[in-house]
DNA sequence: GCGCTCCTGTAGTGACTGCTCCATGAGAGA
DNA sequence: TCTCTCATGGAGCAGTCACTACAGGAGCGC
């Protein structure tokens, strides 16, 4: 089958629709995102929206996809910590970058968390998309933590990773509800807390099973 | 003005409406909570809902209020840590109780976080209600932390409190999206992390300004 | 210019939205 | 039993919901 040709006009419209949908969904949640609102904000008629996307659920899933990609390429462009950095420096370095990343591309987390909280009976495709994307990052971070804290057991590593993700989520929500909040300081303390906890767990492990 | 008499029937219906609204709002968010759905689930007609509550916003605010009260009386009934407990034991003790409390009365946090994430243009009364209720607890915890870690500066105490709240929020969301997750272990690690962080900050303070 | 597909505009569908009106039933105090 | 208020039932308001049918303009390869 030949490559389906596409007008320049088309991708611009598609992006405009996604922009509008991201903004509105971030403000009002899944049910609050009406096609009429997206149509008004993007300046395109409903028929265009339904030409680009199968239905509302598909539209929201596409918003998740795009925002995840934006966030993900930002992650790939993160500058690595210096080779001689300590674990604590590495952690703080990584979290500081994540702080900037999350506040620069807030749509991914915002929308995703909203979909997680809304447990509608019929599972939305958008929600599953978020969950899968996130698992990918979760695994990456788990590998990093395991290398960073070799004395921890795999369950302990998983717990630390979950705690880190949960804290980032919570701090993100706090930043949204109180815009004047300075997140960088909070992320600094979070880094300290994680590294300290890892240190305590390591000490506990060594005390329990001395070599 | 005489006390407005009330039939037993009335408060039962009111509670049934609140139950239904809490369930649906927890599943579908603010916009997803339609009067029709609440009416069907509670078995009462729309006119009854509007007899008990001024409008949809007022209904949701009442849901927040009631769930906050349930959570709050659970907080008042929390058993205190033993007098000779260490800071770490106190922290773990408190967080363990909070873990049970939050999972026993999940409506308050679930609904509240959803309202925080949904930043609809017109501020909903329900959202403000949640914010105010939460500030109350926030202040209580701040006083407790200040007593527990006297060497920390007030901004450091506030940061730790915010981090604690954020982590609890994040872990709660994680528990919702993955029901098989064992929260108690996560809360244990969180307690360790907070205490460890406080210890590191204290050491840092003492090093910077030795007496 | 031609033809072909991509994309947009108009006008609608039936179902549902928050909310109101008002008649009627049910209970409690007299 | 009589009243009087509390509470419910049902019908219906204008407006919006997700979504569709279809005609026609716009840009492409030729």
Coordinates of C-alpha atoms (C1' of nucleotides) in Angstrom, one line a residue:
Chain A
X1 CA 0.0 0.0 0.0
X2 CA 1.4 3.4 -1.0
X3 CA 2.4 6.0 1.6
X4 CA -0.7 8.0 2.3
X5 CA 0.1 11.5 1.3
X6 CA -0.5 14.3 3.8
X7 CA -0.9 18.0 3.4
X8 CA 1.2 20.4 5.5
X9 CA -2.1 21.9 6.6
X10 CA -3.1 18.6 8.1
X11 CA -0.3 18.1 10.6
X12 CA -0.7 21.7 11.7
X13 CA -4.3 21.2 12.4
X14 CA -3.7 18.0 14.2
X15 CA -1.2 19.7 16.4
X16 CA -3.6 22.5 17.1
X17 CA -6.2 20.1 18.1
X18 CA -3.8 18.2 20.4
X19 CA -2.7 21.5 22.0
X20 CA -6.2 22.5 22.7
X21 CA -7.1 19.1 24.0
X22 CA -4.1 19.0 26.3
X23 CA -4.9 22.4 27.8
X24 CA -8.5 21.6 28.4
X25 CA -8.0 18.0 29.6
X26 CA -5.4 19.4 32.0
X27 CA -8.0 21.8 33.4
X28 CA -11.1 19.7 33.5
X29 CA -10.3 16.0 33.4
X30 CA -11.6 13.4 31.0
X31 CA -15.4 14.1 31.1
X32 CA -14.8 17.9 31.3
X33 CA -13.0 17.7 27.9
X34 CA -15.8 18.3 25.4
X35 CA -15.3 18.3 21.7
X36 CA -17.0 21.6 21.5
X37 CA -14.4 23.2 23.9
X38 CA -11.5 21.6 21.9
X39 CA -13.1 22.8 18.7
X40 CA -13.6 26.4 19.9
X41 CA -10.1 26.6 21.4
X42 CA -8.4 25.1 18.3
X43 CA -10.5 27.0 15.9
X44 CA -11.4 23.8 14.0
X45 CA -14.8 22.3 13.6
X46 CA -15.8 19.0 15.2
X47 CA -15.6 17.2 11.9
X48 CA -11.9 18.0 11.7
X49 CA -11.4 16.5 15.1
X50 CA -13.2 13.4 14.1
X51 CA -11.3 13.2 10.9
X52 CA -8.0 13.2 12.7
X53 CA -9.1 11.0 15.7
X54 CA -11.5 8.1 15.9
X55 CA -13.2 9.4 19.0
X56 CA -12.7 11.3 22.2
X57 CA -10.8 8.5 23.9
X58 CA -8.4 8.2 20.9
X59 CA -7.9 11.9 21.1
X60 CA -6.9 11.8 24.8
X61 CA -4.6 8.8 24.2
X62 CA -2.9 10.8 21.4
X63 CA -2.4 13.7 23.8
X64 CA -0.8 11.4 26.3
X65 CA 1.4 9.9 23.6
X66 CA 2.6 13.3 22.3
X67 CA 3.3 14.7 25.8
X68 CA 5.1 11.5 26.8
X69 CA 7.3 11.8 23.7
X70 CA 8.1 15.5 24.5
X71 CA 9.0 14.5 28.1
X72 CA 10.9 11.5 26.9
X73 CA 13.2 13.3 24.4
X74 CA 13.9 15.8 27.2
X75 CA 15.0 12.9 29.3
X76 CA 17.3 11.6 26.5
X77 CA 18.9 15.0 26.3
X78 CA 19.6 15.2 30.0
X79 CA 23.3 15.8 30.7
X80 CA 24.9 13.0 32.7
X81 CA 26.4 13.6 36.1
X82 CA 30.2 14.0 36.3
X83 CA 32.0 10.6 36.4
X84 CA 33.5 11.3 39.8
X85 CA 30.2 12.3 41.4
X86 CA 29.1 10.7 44.6
X87 CA 25.8 8.8 44.9
X88 CA 24.2 11.8 46.6
X89 CA 25.4 14.2 44.0
X90 CA 24.2 11.9 41.3
X91 CA 20.8 11.7 42.9
X92 CA 20.4 15.4 43.4
X93 CA 21.7 16.1 39.9
X94 CA 19.1 13.7 38.4
X95 CA 16.2 15.0 40.5
X96 CA 17.1 18.6 39.7
X97 CA 16.9 17.8 36.0
X98 CA 13.7 15.9 36.5
X99 CA 12.2 18.9 38.4
X100 CA 12.9 21.2 35.4
X101 CA 11.7 18.6 33.0
X102 CA 8.4 18.0 34.7
X103 CA 7.7 21.7 35.1
X104 CA 8.6 22.3 31.4
X105 CA 6.4 19.5 30.1
X106 CA 3.7 19.3 32.8
X107 CA 1.0 17.8 30.5
X108 CA 2.2 14.3 30.7
X109 CA 2.2 14.0 34.5
X110 CA -0.9 16.2 35.0
X111 CA -3.0 14.3 32.6
X112 CA -1.7 10.9 33.5
X113 CA -2.2 11.4 37.2
X114 CA -5.7 12.6 36.5
X115 CA -6.5 9.5 34.6
X116 CA -5.1 7.3 37.3
X117 CA -7.3 9.0 39.9
X118 CA -10.4 8.7 37.8
X119 CA -11.1 5.0 37.9
X120 CA -14.0 5.0 35.6
X121 CA -15.5 1.5 35.1
X122 CA -14.6 1.3 31.4
X123 CA -10.9 1.5 31.2
X124 CA -9.9 4.3 28.9
X125 CA -7.2 3.7 26.3
X126 CA -5.5 6.9 27.3
X127 CA -5.1 5.7 30.8
X128 CA -3.4 2.5 29.8
X129 CA -1.2 4.4 27.5
X130 CA 0.0 6.5 30.4
X131 CA 0.6 3.5 32.6
X132 CA 2.7 1.7 29.9
X133 CA 4.8 4.7 29.2
X134 CA 5.5 5.2 32.8
X135 CA 6.4 1.6 33.4
X136 CA 9.1 2.1 30.8
X137 CA 10.7 4.9 32.9
X138 CA 10.2 3.0 36.1
X139 CA 12.3 0.1 34.8
X140 CA 15.0 2.4 33.7
X141 CA 15.2 4.1 37.1
X142 CA 15.2 0.7 38.8
X143 CA 18.3 -0.3 36.9
X144 CA 20.0 2.9 37.9
X145 CA 19.2 2.6 41.5
X146 CA 20.3 -1.0 41.6
X147 CA 23.7 0.1 40.3
X148 CA 23.9 3.0 42.7
X149 CA 23.0 1.0 45.8
X150 CA 24.4 -2.4 45.2
X151 CA 24.0 -3.5 48.9
X152 CA 20.2 -3.2 48.7
X153 CA 18.0 -6.2 48.0
X154 CA 15.8 -6.0 44.8
X155 CA 12.6 -5.5 46.8
X156 CA 14.3 -2.6 48.7
X157 CA 15.4 -1.1 45.4
X158 CA 11.8 -1.3 44.1
X159 CA 10.5 0.3 47.2
X160 CA 12.9 3.2 46.8
X161 CA 12.0 3.7 43.2
X162 CA 8.3 3.7 44.0
X163 CA 8.9 6.1 46.8
X164 CA 10.8 8.4 44.5
X165 CA 8.1 8.3 41.8
X166 CA 5.4 8.9 44.4
X167 CA 7.2 11.8 45.9
X168 CA 7.8 13.4 42.5
X169 CA 4.1 13.0 41.8
X170 CA 3.1 14.5 45.1
X171 CA 5.4 17.4 44.8
X172 CA 4.1 18.0 41.3
X173 CA 0.6 18.2 42.5
X174 CA 1.7 20.5 45.3
X175 CA 3.4 22.8 42.8
X176 CA 0.2 22.9 40.7
X177 CA -2.0 23.8 43.6
X178 CA 0.4 26.4 45.0
X179 CA 2.1 28.1 42.1
X180 CA 4.3 30.2 44.3
X181 CA 6.0 27.0 45.7
X182 CA 9.7 26.7 44.9
X183 CA 10.0 23.1 43.7
X184 CA 13.8 23.0 43.4
X185 CA 14.3 23.2 47.1
X186 CA 11.8 20.4 47.6
X187 CA 13.5 18.2 45.1
X188 CA 16.8 18.9 46.9
X189 CA 15.4 17.6 50.1
X190 CA 13.8 14.6 48.3
X191 CA 17.3 13.6 46.9
X192 CA 18.7 13.9 50.4
X193 CA 15.9 11.8 51.8
X194 CA 16.2 9.0 49.3
X195 CA 20.0 8.7 49.6
X196 CA 19.8 8.8 53.4
X197 CA 17.2 6.1 53.3
X198 CA 19.3 4.0 51.0
X199 CA 22.2 4.5 53.4
X200 CA 20.2 3.4 56.4
X201 CA 18.8 0.4 54.6
X202 CA 22.4 -0.6 53.6
X203 CA 23.6 -0.3 57.1
X204 CA 20.7 -2.4 58.3
X205 CA 21.4 -5.1 55.7
X206 CA 25.1 -5.3 56.6
X207 CA 24.2 -5.5 60.3
X208 CA 21.7 -8.3 59.7
X209 CA 24.1 -10.4 57.5
X210 CA 27.7 -9.5 58.1
X211 CA 30.0 -11.0 55.5
Chain B
X1 CA -36.5 31.4 64.4
X2 CA -37.7 27.9 65.6
X3 CA -35.5 24.9 65.0
X4 CA -36.4 23.5 61.6
X5 CA -37.8 20.1 62.3
X6 CA -36.3 17.2 60.3
X7 CA -37.7 13.8 59.5
X8 CA -35.6 10.7 60.1
X9 CA -36.2 9.9 56.5
X10 CA -34.5 13.1 55.4
X11 CA -31.1 12.5 56.9
X12 CA -31.1 8.9 55.5
X13 CA -31.8 10.2 52.0
X14 CA -29.2 12.9 52.4
X15 CA -26.6 10.3 53.4
X16 CA -27.6 8.1 50.5
X17 CA -27.1 11.0 48.1
X18 CA -23.7 11.8 49.6
X19 CA -22.7 8.1 49.4
X20 CA -23.7 7.9 45.7
X21 CA -22.0 11.2 44.9
X22 CA -18.8 10.2 46.6
X23 CA -18.6 6.9 44.7
X24 CA -19.3 8.5 41.4
X25 CA -17.1 11.5 41.9
X26 CA -14.3 9.2 42.9
X27 CA -14.7 7.3 39.7
X28 CA -15.3 10.1 37.2
X29 CA -14.2 13.5 38.5
X30 CA -16.2 16.6 38.8
X31 CA -17.7 16.9 35.3
X32 CA -18.2 13.1 35.2
X33 CA -20.5 13.3 38.3
X34 CA -23.9 13.9 36.8
X35 CA -27.0 14.4 38.8
X36 CA -28.7 11.7 36.8
X37 CA -26.0 9.2 37.8
X38 CA -26.2 10.2 41.5
X39 CA -30.0 10.0 41.3
X40 CA -29.9 6.5 39.8
X41 CA -27.4 5.2 42.2
X42 CA -29.0 6.7 45.3
X43 CA -32.5 5.8 44.1
X44 CA -33.8 9.3 44.7
X45 CA -35.1 11.7 42.1
X46 CA -33.2 14.8 41.0
X47 CA -35.6 17.0 42.8
X48 CA -34.6 15.4 46.1
X49 CA -31.0 16.1 45.4
X50 CA -31.8 19.7 44.8
X51 CA -33.9 19.9 47.9
X52 CA -30.9 18.8 50.0
X53 CA -28.2 20.7 48.1
X54 CA -28.2 24.0 46.4
X55 CA -26.5 22.8 43.3
X56 CA -23.9 20.3 42.0
X57 CA -21.0 22.3 43.4
X58 CA -22.6 22.4 46.8
X59 CA -23.2 18.7 46.7
X60 CA -19.5 18.0 46.0
X61 CA -18.4 20.3 48.7
X62 CA -20.6 18.4 51.1
X63 CA -19.0 15.2 50.0
X64 CA -15.6 16.7 50.8
X65 CA -16.8 17.9 54.1
X66 CA -18.2 14.6 55.2
X67 CA -15.3 12.6 54.1
X68 CA -12.9 15.0 55.8
X69 CA -14.9 14.6 59.0
X70 CA -14.7 10.8 58.8
X71 CA -10.9 11.0 58.2
X72 CA -10.5 13.7 60.9
X73 CA -12.3 11.7 63.7
X74 CA -10.1 8.8 62.7
X75 CA -7.1 11.0 63.3
X76 CA -8.4 12.1 66.7
X77 CA -8.8 8.5 67.7
X78 CA -5.2 7.6 66.7
X79 CA -3.3 6.1 69.6
X80 CA -0.2 8.1 70.6
X81 CA 3.3 6.7 70.4
X82 CA 4.8 5.3 73.6
X83 CA 6.4 8.1 75.7
X84 CA 9.9 6.6 75.4
X85 CA 9.8 6.2 71.7
X86 CA 12.6 7.5 69.5
X87 CA 12.0 10.0 66.8
X88 CA 12.2 7.3 64.2
X89 CA 9.8 5.1 66.1
X90 CA 7.4 8.0 66.4
X91 CA 7.6 8.8 62.8
X92 CA 7.0 5.2 61.7
X93 CA 4.2 4.8 64.2
X94 CA 2.5 7.9 62.9
X95 CA 2.9 7.1 59.3
X96 CA 1.7 3.5 59.8
X97 CA -1.5 4.8 61.3
X98 CA -1.9 7.4 58.5
X99 CA -1.5 4.5 56.0
X100 CA -4.4 2.6 57.5
X101 CA -6.5 5.8 57.9
X102 CA -6.0 6.8 54.3
X103 CA -6.9 3.4 53.0
X104 CA -9.9 3.1 55.3
X105 CA -11.3 6.6 54.3
X106 CA -10.0 7.0 50.8
X107 CA -12.6 9.4 49.5
X108 CA -11.2 12.5 51.1
X109 CA -7.8 12.2 49.5
X110 CA -9.0 10.8 46.2
X111 CA -11.6 13.5 45.6
X112 CA -9.4 16.2 47.0
X113 CA -6.4 15.3 44.8
X114 CA -8.7 15.1 41.8
X115 CA -10.0 18.6 42.4
X116 CA -6.4 19.9 42.9
X117 CA -5.4 18.4 39.5
X118 CA -8.4 19.8 37.8
X119 CA -7.7 23.5 37.7
X120 CA -11.0 24.5 36.1
X121 CA -11.2 28.2 35.4
X122 CA -14.0 28.9 37.8
X123 CA -12.8 27.8 41.2
X124 CA -15.1 25.2 42.6
X125 CA -16.2 25.5 46.2
X126 CA -15.4 21.9 46.8
X127 CA -11.8 22.5 45.9
X128 CA -11.4 25.3 48.3
X129 CA -13.0 23.2 51.0
X130 CA -10.4 20.5 50.5
X131 CA -7.6 23.0 50.5
X132 CA -8.7 24.6 53.8
X133 CA -9.2 21.2 55.5
X134 CA -5.8 20.1 54.5
X135 CA -4.1 23.3 55.6
X136 CA -5.4 22.6 59.1
X137 CA -3.7 19.2 59.2
X138 CA -0.6 20.7 57.6
X139 CA -0.2 23.1 60.5
X140 CA -0.7 20.4 63.0
X141 CA 2.0 18.3 61.5
X142 CA 4.4 21.2 61.2
X143 CA 4.1 21.8 65.0
X144 CA 4.9 18.1 65.6
X145 CA 7.9 18.1 63.3
X146 CA 9.3 21.3 64.8
X147 CA 9.1 19.6 68.3
X148 CA 10.6 16.4 66.9
X149 CA 13.6 18.0 65.1
X150 CA 14.5 21.2 67.2
X151 CA 17.7 21.8 65.3
X152 CA 16.0 22.4 62.0
X153 CA 15.2 25.9 60.8
X154 CA 11.5 26.7 60.2
X155 CA 11.9 26.6 56.4
X156 CA 13.5 23.2 56.7
X157 CA 10.7 21.9 58.8
X158 CA 8.2 23.2 56.3
X159 CA 10.1 21.5 53.5
X160 CA 10.0 18.2 55.3
X161 CA 6.3 18.5 56.0
X162 CA 5.6 19.3 52.4
X163 CA 7.7 16.3 51.3
X164 CA 5.9 14.1 53.7
X165 CA 2.5 15.2 52.4
X166 CA 3.6 14.9 48.8
X167 CA 4.9 11.4 49.4
X168 CA 1.7 10.3 51.1
X169 CA -0.3 11.7 48.2
X170 CA 1.9 10.0 45.6
X171 CA 1.9 6.6 47.5
X172 CA -1.9 6.9 47.7
X173 CA -2.2 7.3 44.0
X174 CA 0.2 4.4 43.4
X175 CA -2.0 2.3 45.7
X176 CA -5.1 3.2 43.7
X177 CA -3.6 2.4 40.3
X178 CA -2.0 -0.8 41.5
X179 CA -4.3 -2.4 44.0
X180 CA -2.0 -5.3 44.7
X181 CA 0.7 -2.9 46.1
X182 CA 1.5 -3.3 49.8
X183 CA 1.4 0.3 51.1
X184 CA 2.6 -0.5 54.6
X185 CA 6.1 -1.4 53.5
X186 CA 6.2 1.8 51.4
X187 CA 5.2 3.9 54.4
X188 CA 7.8 2.2 56.4
X189 CA 10.5 3.3 54.0
X190 CA 9.0 6.8 53.8
X191 CA 9.4 7.2 57.6
X192 CA 13.0 6.1 57.4
X193 CA 13.6 8.5 54.6
X194 CA 12.1 11.5 56.4
X195 CA 13.9 10.8 59.6
X196 CA 17.2 10.2 57.8
X197 CA 16.8 13.4 55.9
X198 CA 16.1 15.3 59.1
X199 CA 19.2 13.8 60.6
X200 CA 21.3 14.9 57.6
X201 CA 19.9 18.4 57.7
X202 CA 20.6 18.7 61.4
X203 CA 24.2 17.6 60.9
X204 CA 24.6 20.1 58.1
X205 CA 23.2 22.9 60.3
X206 CA 25.5 22.1 63.2
X207 CA 28.5 21.9 60.8
X208 CA 27.6 25.3 59.3
X209 CA 27.1 27.1 62.6
X210 CA 28.8 25.3 65.5
X211 CA 27.8 26.5 68.9
Chain C
dG1 C1' -5.4 22.4 -17.1
dC2 C1' -7.1 17.3 -14.7
dG3 C1' -8.0 14.1 -11.2
dC4 C1' -7.7 12.5 -6.6
dT5 C1' -7.3 12.6 -1.9
dC6 C1' -7.0 15.4 2.2
dC7 C1' -9.3 18.3 5.1
dT8 C1' -13.0 21.7 6.5
dG9 C1' -17.8 23.7 7.0
dT10 C1' -22.8 23.1 7.9
dA11 C1' -26.3 20.9 9.8
dG12 C1' -28.0 17.8 12.1
dT13 C1' -28.8 13.1 15.3
dG14 C1' -30.8 11.2 19.9
dA15 C1' -29.3 11.3 24.4
dC16 C1' -28.0 13.6 28.2
dT17 C1' -26.7 18.1 31.0
dG18 C1' -27.9 21.0 35.4
dC19 C1' -31.7 22.7 37.1
dT20 C1' -36.8 24.2 38.0
dC21 C1' -41.8 23.9 38.9
dC22 C1' -45.4 22.2 41.2
dA23 C1' -48.5 18.7 42.7
dT24 C1' -48.6 15.2 46.0
dG25 C1' -47.3 12.0 49.7
dA26 C1' -45.6 11.3 54.4
dG27 C1' -44.7 12.2 59.0
dA28 C1' -44.8 15.0 63.4
dG29 C1' -47.1 18.3 66.8
dA30 C1' -51.7 20.0 68.1
Chain D
dT1 C1' -58.2 14.3 63.1
dC2 C1' -56.3 18.7 61.5
dT3 C1' -52.3 21.3 59.9
dC4 C1' -48.2 22.4 58.5
dT5 C1' -43.7 21.4 57.0
dC6 C1' -40.5 18.1 55.2
dA7 C1' -39.5 15.4 51.4
dT8 C1' -40.5 13.1 46.9
dG9 C1' -42.3 12.1 42.2
dG10 C1' -42.7 13.5 37.5
dA11 C1' -42.7 16.4 33.7
dG12 C1' -40.0 19.5 31.3
dC13 C1' -36.7 23.7 30.5
dA14 C1' -32.9 25.3 27.3
dG15 C1' -28.6 24.0 26.4
dT16 C1' -24.8 20.7 25.6
dC17 C1' -23.0 16.0 24.9
dA18 C1' -20.3 12.7 21.5
dC19 C1' -20.8 11.8 17.1
dT20 C1' -22.3 11.6 11.9
dA21 C1' -23.6 12.6 6.9
dC22 C1' -22.3 14.9 3.3
dA23 C1' -21.1 18.6 0.2
dG24 C1' -17.4 21.2 -1.2
dG25 C1' -12.9 23.7 -1.0
dA26 C1' -7.8 23.1 -0.9
dG27 C1' -3.7 21.4 -2.1
dC28 C1' -1.0 17.7 -4.3
dG29 C1' 1.1 14.8 -8.4
dC30 C1' 0.5 14.9 -13.2

